[in-house]
Coordinates of C-alpha atoms and ligand atoms in Angstrom, one line a residue:
X1 CA -22.5 -38.7 -24.5
X2 CA -19.9 -41.4 -25.4
X3 CA -17.0 -41.7 -23.0
X4 CA -14.3 -40.4 -25.5
X5 CA -16.4 -37.3 -26.2
X6 CA -16.8 -36.7 -22.4
X7 CA -13.0 -37.0 -21.9
X8 CA -12.5 -34.6 -24.8
X9 CA -14.9 -32.1 -23.2
X10 CA -13.2 -32.4 -19.8
X11 CA -9.8 -31.8 -21.4
X12 CA -11.1 -28.7 -23.1
X13 CA -12.7 -27.4 -20.0
X14 CA -9.4 -28.0 -18.2
X15 CA -7.6 -26.0 -20.8
X16 CA -10.0 -23.0 -20.2
X17 CA -9.4 -23.3 -16.5
X18 CA -5.6 -23.0 -17.1
X19 CA -6.3 -19.9 -19.1
X20 CA -7.7 -18.2 -16.0
X21 CA -4.1 -17.7 -14.9
X22 CA -2.2 -17.8 -18.2
X23 CA -4.4 -15.7 -20.6
X24 CA -2.8 -12.3 -21.4
X25 CA -5.9 -10.3 -20.7
X26 CA -9.6 -10.5 -19.9
X27 CA -10.8 -10.1 -23.5
X28 CA -8.8 -13.1 -24.8
X29 CA -9.9 -15.2 -21.9
X30 CA -13.6 -14.4 -22.4
X31 CA -13.1 -15.1 -26.1
X32 CA -11.8 -18.5 -25.3
X33 CA -14.9 -19.1 -23.1
X34 CA -17.4 -18.2 -25.8
X35 CA -15.5 -20.3 -28.4
X36 CA -15.7 -23.3 -26.1
X37 CA -19.2 -22.5 -25.1
X38 CA -20.4 -22.6 -28.7
X39 CA -18.3 -25.6 -29.7
X40 CA -18.9 -27.8 -26.6
X41 CA -22.7 -27.2 -26.8
X42 CA -22.7 -27.5 -30.6
X43 CA -24.2 -24.1 -31.0
X44 CA -23.8 -21.5 -33.8
X45 CA -22.9 -18.6 -31.4
X46 CA -22.2 -17.7 -27.9
X47 CA -21.9 -14.4 -26.0
X48 CA -21.2 -12.9 -22.6
X49 CA -23.2 -10.0 -21.3
X50 CA -22.3 -7.9 -18.3
X51 CA -24.7 -5.8 -16.1
X52 CA -24.1 -2.1 -16.5
X53 CA -25.5 -0.5 -13.3
X54 CA -25.4 3.0 -14.8
X55 CA -27.6 2.2 -17.8
X56 CA -29.5 -0.5 -15.8
X57 CA -29.2 -2.9 -18.8
X58 CA -26.9 -5.7 -20.0
X59 CA -24.1 -5.0 -22.4
X60 CA -22.1 -7.4 -24.6
X61 CA -18.7 -8.1 -23.2
X62 CA -17.7 -10.9 -25.5
X63 CA -19.2 -12.2 -28.7
X64 CA -18.2 -13.8 -32.0
X65 CA -15.8 -11.5 -33.9
X66 CA -18.2 -10.9 -36.8
X67 CA -20.8 -9.5 -34.5
X68 CA -18.5 -7.4 -32.5
X69 CA -19.0 -3.9 -34.0
X70 CA -22.7 -4.3 -34.2
X71 CA -23.2 -5.6 -30.7
X72 CA -20.7 -3.5 -28.6
X73 CA -22.8 -0.3 -28.5
X74 CA -26.0 -2.2 -27.9
X75 CA -27.8 -2.5 -24.6
X76 CA -30.1 -5.5 -23.8
X77 CA -33.0 -4.6 -21.5
X78 CA -33.7 -6.5 -18.3
X79 CA -37.3 -6.8 -19.2
X80 CA -38.4 -8.5 -22.5
X81 CA -35.1 -10.4 -23.1
X82 CA -34.0 -13.9 -22.3
X83 CA -30.6 -12.6 -20.9
X84 CA -32.5 -10.1 -18.8
X85 CA -34.7 -12.8 -17.4
X86 CA -31.7 -15.0 -16.5
X87 CA -30.0 -11.9 -14.9
X88 CA -33.1 -10.9 -12.8
X89 CA -34.0 -14.4 -11.7
X90 CA -30.4 -15.6 -11.2
X91 CA -31.5 -18.9 -12.9
X92 CA -30.5 -20.8 -16.0
X93 CA -32.8 -20.9 -19.0
X94 CA -33.3 -23.1 -22.0
X95 CA -35.6 -22.0 -24.8
X96 CA -36.0 -24.7 -27.5
X97 CA -38.1 -22.5 -29.8
X98 CA -37.7 -18.7 -29.5
X99 CA -40.6 -17.9 -31.8
X100 CA -42.9 -19.4 -29.2
X101 CA -41.3 -17.5 -26.3
X102 CA -41.9 -13.9 -25.6
X103 CA -38.7 -13.5 -23.5
X104 CA -36.5 -13.4 -26.6
X105 CA -35.2 -9.9 -27.5
X106 CA -35.8 -9.6 -31.2
X107 CA -33.8 -6.4 -31.7
X108 CA -30.4 -8.3 -31.6
X109 CA -31.5 -10.6 -34.4
X110 CA -32.5 -7.6 -36.5
X111 CA -29.2 -5.8 -36.0
X112 CA -27.0 -8.9 -36.6
X113 CA -29.3 -10.3 -39.3
X114 CA -29.2 -13.6 -37.5
X115 CA -32.2 -15.6 -36.6
X116 CA -32.3 -17.1 -33.1
X117 CA -34.1 -20.4 -33.0
X118 CA -33.1 -21.8 -29.6
X119 CA -30.9 -20.7 -26.7
X120 CA -29.4 -21.8 -23.5
X121 CA -28.3 -19.1 -20.9
X122 CA -26.8 -19.1 -17.4
X123 CA -26.2 -16.4 -14.8
X124 CA -22.7 -15.3 -14.1
X125 CA -22.5 -15.4 -10.3
X126 CA -19.9 -14.1 -7.9
X127 CA -20.5 -14.8 -4.2
X128 CA -24.3 -15.0 -4.7
X129 CA -24.4 -11.8 -6.8
X130 CA -25.4 -12.0 -10.5
X131 CA -23.0 -9.9 -12.6
X132 CA -23.9 -11.0 -16.1
X133 CA -25.1 -13.8 -18.4
X134 CA -23.4 -16.4 -20.7
X135 CA -25.6 -17.6 -23.5
X136 CA -25.3 -20.0 -26.5
X137 CA -27.6 -19.8 -29.4
X138 CA -29.0 -22.1 -32.1
X139 CA -28.2 -25.7 -31.3
X140 CA -26.9 -27.2 -34.6
X141 CA -28.6 -30.0 -36.6
X142 CA -32.0 -29.0 -35.2
X143 CA -31.2 -30.7 -32.0
X144 CA -32.5 -29.7 -28.5
X145 CA -30.4 -28.2 -25.7
X146 CA -29.9 -30.7 -22.9
X147 CA -29.0 -30.7 -19.2
X148 CA -25.5 -31.6 -20.3
X149 CA -25.3 -28.3 -22.3
X150 CA -26.5 -26.4 -19.2
X151 CA -23.8 -28.0 -17.0
X152 CA -21.0 -27.1 -19.6
X153 CA -22.3 -23.5 -19.7
X154 CA -22.5 -23.3 -15.9
X155 CA -18.9 -24.4 -15.6
X156 CA -17.7 -21.9 -18.2
X157 CA -19.9 -19.2 -16.7
X158 CA -18.3 -19.7 -13.2
X159 CA -14.9 -19.2 -14.8
X160 CA -16.0 -16.2 -16.7
X161 CA -17.5 -14.6 -13.6
X162 CA -14.3 -15.2 -11.7
X163 CA -12.2 -13.6 -14.4
X164 CA -14.5 -10.6 -14.7
X165 CA -14.4 -10.2 -10.9
X166 CA -10.6 -10.5 -10.8
X167 CA -10.3 -7.9 -13.5
X168 CA -12.6 -5.5 -11.6
X169 CA -10.6 -5.9 -8.4
X170 CA -7.3 -5.4 -10.2
X171 CA -8.6 -2.2 -11.7
X172 CA -9.8 -1.0 -8.3
X173 CA -6.4 -1.8 -6.7
X174 CA -4.6 0.0 -9.5
X175 CA -6.7 3.1 -9.1
X176 CA -6.3 3.0 -5.3
X177 CA -2.6 2.8 -5.8
X178 CA -2.6 5.8 -8.1
X179 CA -4.7 7.7 -5.6
X180 CA -2.4 6.8 -2.8
X181 CA 0.7 7.9 -4.7
X182 CA -1.1 11.3 -5.4
X183 CA -1.8 11.7 -1.7
X184 CA 1.7 10.8 -0.8
X185 CA 3.0 13.4 -3.3
X186 CA 0.6 16.0 -1.9
X187 CA 1.9 15.3 1.6
X188 CA 5.5 15.4 0.5
X189 CA 4.9 18.7 -1.4
X190 CA 3.2 20.2 1.7
X191 CA 6.1 19.2 3.9
X192 CA 8.7 20.5 1.4
X193 CA 6.9 23.9 0.9
X194 CA 6.2 24.4 4.6
X195 CA 9.7 23.7 5.8
X196 CA 11.2 25.8 3.1
X197 CA 8.9 28.8 3.7
X198 CA 9.4 28.6 7.5
X199 CA 13.1 28.4 7.5
X200 CA 13.9 32.0 6.4
X201 CA 11.7 33.9 8.8
X202 CA 12.7 31.6 11.6
X203 CA 16.4 32.2 10.9
X204 CA 15.7 35.9 11.1
X205 CA 13.8 35.7 14.4
X206 CA 16.7 33.7 15.9
X207 CA 19.4 35.9 14.6
X208 CA 17.8 39.1 15.7
X209 CA 16.8 37.7 19.1
X210 CA 20.3 36.5 19.8
X211 CA 21.6 39.9 18.8
X212 CA 19.2 41.7 21.1
X213 CA 20.0 39.3 23.9
X214 CA 23.6 40.4 23.8
X215 CA 22.7 44.1 23.7
X216 CA 19.9 44.1 26.2
X217 CA 21.9 42.9 29.2
X218 CA 20.1 41.3 32.1
X219 CA 16.9 43.4 32.1
X220 CA 15.2 41.5 29.3
X221 CA 17.3 38.4 29.4
X222 CA 14.5 36.0 30.5
X223 CA 12.1 37.2 27.8
X224 CA 14.7 37.0 25.1
X225 CA 15.9 33.6 26.3
X226 CA 12.3 32.3 26.0
X227 CA 12.1 33.7 22.4
X228 CA 15.4 32.0 21.5
X229 CA 14.5 28.7 23.2
X230 CA 11.2 28.5 21.4
X231 CA 12.5 29.6 18.1
X232 CA 15.2 27.0 18.4
X233 CA 12.5 24.4 19.0
X234 CA 10.6 25.5 15.9
X235 CA 13.9 25.3 14.0
X236 CA 14.4 21.7 15.1
X237 CA 10.9 20.8 13.9
X238 CA 11.5 22.5 10.5
X239 CA 14.8 20.7 10.2
X240 CA 13.1 17.4 11.0
X241 CA 10.5 18.1 8.4
X242 CA 13.0 18.8 5.7
X243 CA 15.1 15.8 6.7
X244 CA 12.1 13.6 6.1
X245 CA 11.4 15.3 2.8
X246 CA 14.9 15.0 1.6
X247 CA 14.9 11.3 2.4
X248 CA 11.6 10.8 0.6
X249 CA 12.5 12.7 -2.5
X250 CA 15.8 10.9 -2.7
X251 CA 17.6 14.2 -2.3
X252 CA 19.4 12.9 0.8
X253 CA 22.9 11.8 0.0
X254 CA 25.4 10.0 2.3
X255 CA 28.7 11.8 2.4
X256 CA 30.8 9.0 3.9
X257 CA 34.0 9.4 5.7
X258 CA 35.8 7.6 8.5
X259 CA 34.0 8.9 11.6
X260 CA 34.2 8.1 15.3
X261 CA 31.0 7.0 16.9
X262 CA 32.6 7.7 20.3
X263 CA 33.1 11.3 19.3
X264 CA 29.6 11.6 17.9
X265 CA 28.2 10.2 21.2
X266 CA 30.3 12.5 23.3
X267 CA 29.2 15.6 21.3
X268 CA 25.5 14.5 21.5
X269 CA 25.7 14.0 25.2
X270 CA 27.3 17.4 25.6
X271 CA 24.5 19.0 23.6
X272 CA 21.8 17.5 25.9
X273 CA 23.6 17.5 29.2
X274 CA 22.1 20.9 30.4
X275 CA 18.6 19.8 29.5
X276 CA 19.1 16.5 31.3
X277 CA 20.5 18.2 34.4
X278 CA 17.6 20.7 34.5
X279 CA 15.2 17.7 34.6
X280 CA 17.3 15.8 37.1
X281 CA 18.1 13.0 34.7
X282 CA 21.5 11.3 34.6
X283 CA 22.7 11.3 31.0
X284 CA 25.8 9.1 30.5
X285 CA 27.9 7.3 27.9
X286 CA 29.4 3.8 28.1
X287 CA 32.2 3.9 25.6
X288 CA 35.3 2.3 26.9
X289 CA 38.5 3.5 25.1
X290 CA 37.8 2.6 21.4
X291 CA 37.0 5.4 19.0
X292 CA 34.6 3.1 17.2
X293 CA 35.4 4.1 13.6
X294 CA 32.8 3.6 10.9
X295 CA 32.5 4.6 7.2
X296 CA 29.5 6.9 7.5
X297 CA 28.0 10.4 7.2
X298 CA 28.8 11.8 10.6
X299 CA 26.1 14.6 10.4
X300 CA 23.3 12.1 9.6
X301 CA 24.4 9.7 12.3
X302 CA 24.5 12.6 14.7
X303 CA 20.9 13.6 13.8
X304 CA 19.8 10.0 14.4
X305 CA 21.5 9.7 17.8
X306 CA 20.3 13.2 18.8
X307 CA 16.7 12.3 18.1
X308 CA 17.0 9.1 20.2
X309 CA 18.6 10.9 23.1
X310 CA 16.2 13.8 22.9
X311 CA 13.2 11.3 23.2
X312 CA 14.9 9.3 26.0
X313 CA 15.2 12.5 28.1
X314 CA 11.7 13.7 27.2
X315 CA 10.0 10.4 28.1
X316 CA 11.9 9.8 31.3
X317 CA 10.7 11.2 34.7
X318 CA 13.1 13.2 37.0
X319 CA 15.5 10.9 38.8
X320 CA 15.8 8.6 35.8
X321 CA 18.8 7.5 33.8
X322 CA 19.6 7.7 30.1
X323 CA 22.6 5.7 28.8
X324 CA 24.2 5.7 25.4
X325 CA 26.4 2.6 24.7
X326 CA 28.5 1.8 21.7
X327 CA 30.0 -1.5 20.9
X328 CA 31.3 -3.6 18.0
X329 CA 29.2 -6.5 17.0
X330 CA 30.4 -8.9 14.3
X331 CA 31.1 -6.4 11.4
X332 CA 28.7 -3.8 12.7
X333 CA 28.7 -1.0 15.2
X334 CA 25.9 -1.2 17.6
X335 CA 24.6 2.0 19.3
X336 CA 22.1 1.6 22.2
X337 CA 20.2 4.4 23.8
X338 CA 18.3 3.2 26.9
X339 CA 16.2 5.0 29.4
X340 CA 14.3 4.2 32.6
X341 CA 11.3 6.2 31.3
X342 CA 7.6 5.6 30.6
X343 CA 8.2 2.9 28.0
X344 CA 6.0 2.1 25.0
X345 CA 2.9 -0.1 25.0
X346 CA 3.5 -3.4 23.1
X347 CA 0.7 -2.6 20.6
X348 CA 2.4 0.6 19.6
X349 CA 5.9 -0.8 19.1
X350 CA 5.5 -1.7 15.5
X351 CA 4.4 1.8 14.6
X352 CA 6.8 4.2 16.5
X353 CA 9.1 4.6 13.4
X354 CA 6.2 5.7 11.2
X355 CA 6.0 9.4 10.2
X356 CA 3.7 11.5 12.5
X357 CA 3.1 8.6 14.8
X358 CA 2.8 9.3 18.5
X359 CA 1.7 7.0 21.3
X360 CA -0.5 9.7 22.8
X361 CA -2.7 11.6 20.4
X362 CA -2.2 15.3 20.2
X363 CA -5.4 16.0 22.1
X364 CA -4.4 14.1 25.3
X365 CA -0.7 14.7 24.9
X366 CA 1.6 15.8 27.8
X367 CA 4.7 15.8 25.6
X368 CA 5.7 18.0 22.7
X369 CA 7.0 16.9 19.3
X370 CA 5.4 16.0 16.0
X371 CA 6.0 12.3 15.7
X372 CA 8.9 12.8 13.2
X373 CA 12.0 12.2 15.3
X374 CA 12.1 8.4 15.0
X375 CA 11.2 8.4 11.4
X376 CA 14.0 10.7 10.7
X377 CA 16.4 8.5 12.8
X378 CA 15.2 5.5 10.8
X379 CA 15.7 7.3 7.5
X380 CA 19.3 8.2 8.5
X381 CA 20.1 4.6 9.5
X382 CA 18.4 3.2 6.4
X383 CA 20.5 5.5 4.2
X384 CA 23.6 3.7 5.6
X385 CA 22.0 0.3 5.0
X386 CA 21.8 -0.2 8.7
X387 CA 18.9 -1.3 10.9
X388 CA 17.1 0.3 13.8
X389 CA 14.6 -1.2 16.3
X390 CA 13.3 -0.7 19.8
X391 CA 12.8 -2.9 22.8
X392 CA 10.5 -1.5 25.5
X393 CA 8.3 -2.3 28.4
X394 CA 5.6 0.0 29.5
X395 CA 6.4 1.7 32.8
X396 CA 10.0 0.3 32.8
X397 CA 11.8 2.0 30.0
X398 CA 12.9 1.7 26.4
X399 CA 16.1 0.8 24.5
X400 CA 16.5 2.0 21.0
X401 CA 19.3 0.2 19.1
X402 CA 20.8 0.8 15.7
X403 CA 23.4 -1.1 13.8
X404 CA 25.7 0.4 11.1
X405 CA 27.9 -1.6 8.8
X406 CA 31.5 -0.8 9.7
X407 CA 32.7 -0.8 6.1
X408 CA 30.7 1.2 3.5
X409 CA 30.8 -1.5 0.9
X410 CA 31.0 -5.3 1.1
X411 CA 28.3 -7.3 2.8
X412 CA 29.5 -9.5 5.6
X413 CA 29.0 -13.3 5.4
X414 CA 25.4 -14.4 5.6
X415 CA 26.2 -16.5 8.7
X416 CA 26.9 -13.5 10.9
X417 CA 24.7 -11.0 9.2
X418 CA 22.4 -9.7 11.9
X419 CA 20.1 -8.1 9.2
X420 CA 18.7 -11.5 8.2
X421 CA 16.3 -12.5 10.9
Ligands
LIG1 P1 8.0 12.9 18.7 O1 8.7 14.1 18.1 O2 6.6 13.1 18.9 O3 8.7 12.5 20.0 P2 9.1 10.6 17.5 O4 9.0 10.0 16.2 O5 10.5 10.9 18.0 O6 8.1 11.8 17.7 O7 8.5 9.5 18.5 C1 7.3 8.9 18.2 C2 6.6 8.5 19.5 O8 7.3 7.3 20.1 C3 6.6 9.5 20.6 O9 5.6 10.5 20.4 C4 6.5 8.7 21.8 O10 5.1 8.4 22.0 C5 7.2 7.4 21.5 N1 8.6 7.4 22.0 C6 9.7 7.7 21.3 N2 10.8 7.5 22.1 C7 10.4 7.1 23.3 C8 11.0 6.8 24.5 N3 12.3 6.8 24.7 N4 10.2 6.4 25.5 C9 8.9 6.3 25.4 N5 8.2 6.6 24.3 C10 8.9 7.0 23.2

């Protein structure tokens, strides 16, 4: 080959390589491959065949436009065809005279009314696996195929194989995504229906038990208290479930107003004080005198804080301390709930805010809960464009911290934005 021709070939191959990332779809890329394959090897035709594992034969994936309709439905057997031989052996093949070679599959010629005189074919390989064949037919001017032609075809074949592989992977990723979205929808529907269906009977149980508790006096007080306590626990679980659901479906709306974090903290501490005392845990607030006003949805922030305080009490042994601290921190309100409890193993820290995640599995579990409290807390904080995280050491205790922007709108200057790490 003369040097200018070689440079021209290299430039054209380079153009095909570029197409690997720029071609709009697989078909047009493979079309450019067979066009170059026939031109650069000075052949009449070229085509790409892909192995079809269901039919156990090769099928035409790309071919010259005038043969398309004829060849698309056609299968090429693995035995008794040159392409099949290349596929099975995983080796390239040159046949200078097809009439003298039994491997040529004559049916294609009959269908396309073409006569194949010579051919060169290479396997399409991906990581040692043959996925198809690229072939060029009928070297023009009665010339013979050369090693040079083989090298060109091998280069183009490698590109075609990669493109086919990428396309298959992309298809798989797409269908996995659809499957995942279906599963997620199923889970969300299940949560929505369950929480909705449980809420009414639970409300009735609680209402009637409270009514009876007042009527029955002291004789059945313990039994009725147990019913009320456990029904209340169930109600908390149902509410957590529907909070998660509302957040996921986008039904959760922030009703912002100027609220005092000091007040929310005091209310939360009051709610949990009896439970903390009964477990001999000191529950206290460090607030100072500021009301700590923020533009926020007080109910949602209350839910987030309650879930953190509830966990802190639950995962702290008798004699321990749970502290809620609020302070202002460069344009944000910072709320910290720290405990001297069992802590969280470092490997589990990244997962504690996931739905249904629990450090101990249900089978070995000493503590109740459904693994929803922290994901609800995170949803509530996220709704406010805030941020929540945990610092913890196993055996020493945990500190859950969340930040809320003080103003509803307006992002603070990037320099003191604690959300950019
Ligand atoms: P649950 O309702 O099971 O408590 P959460 O989402 O509230 O679910 O918490 C998830 C898991 O994180 C808990 O099961 C627990 O293992 C761990 N965890 C949460 N808070 C604490 C804490 N203060 N101390 C130790 N572990 C905690």
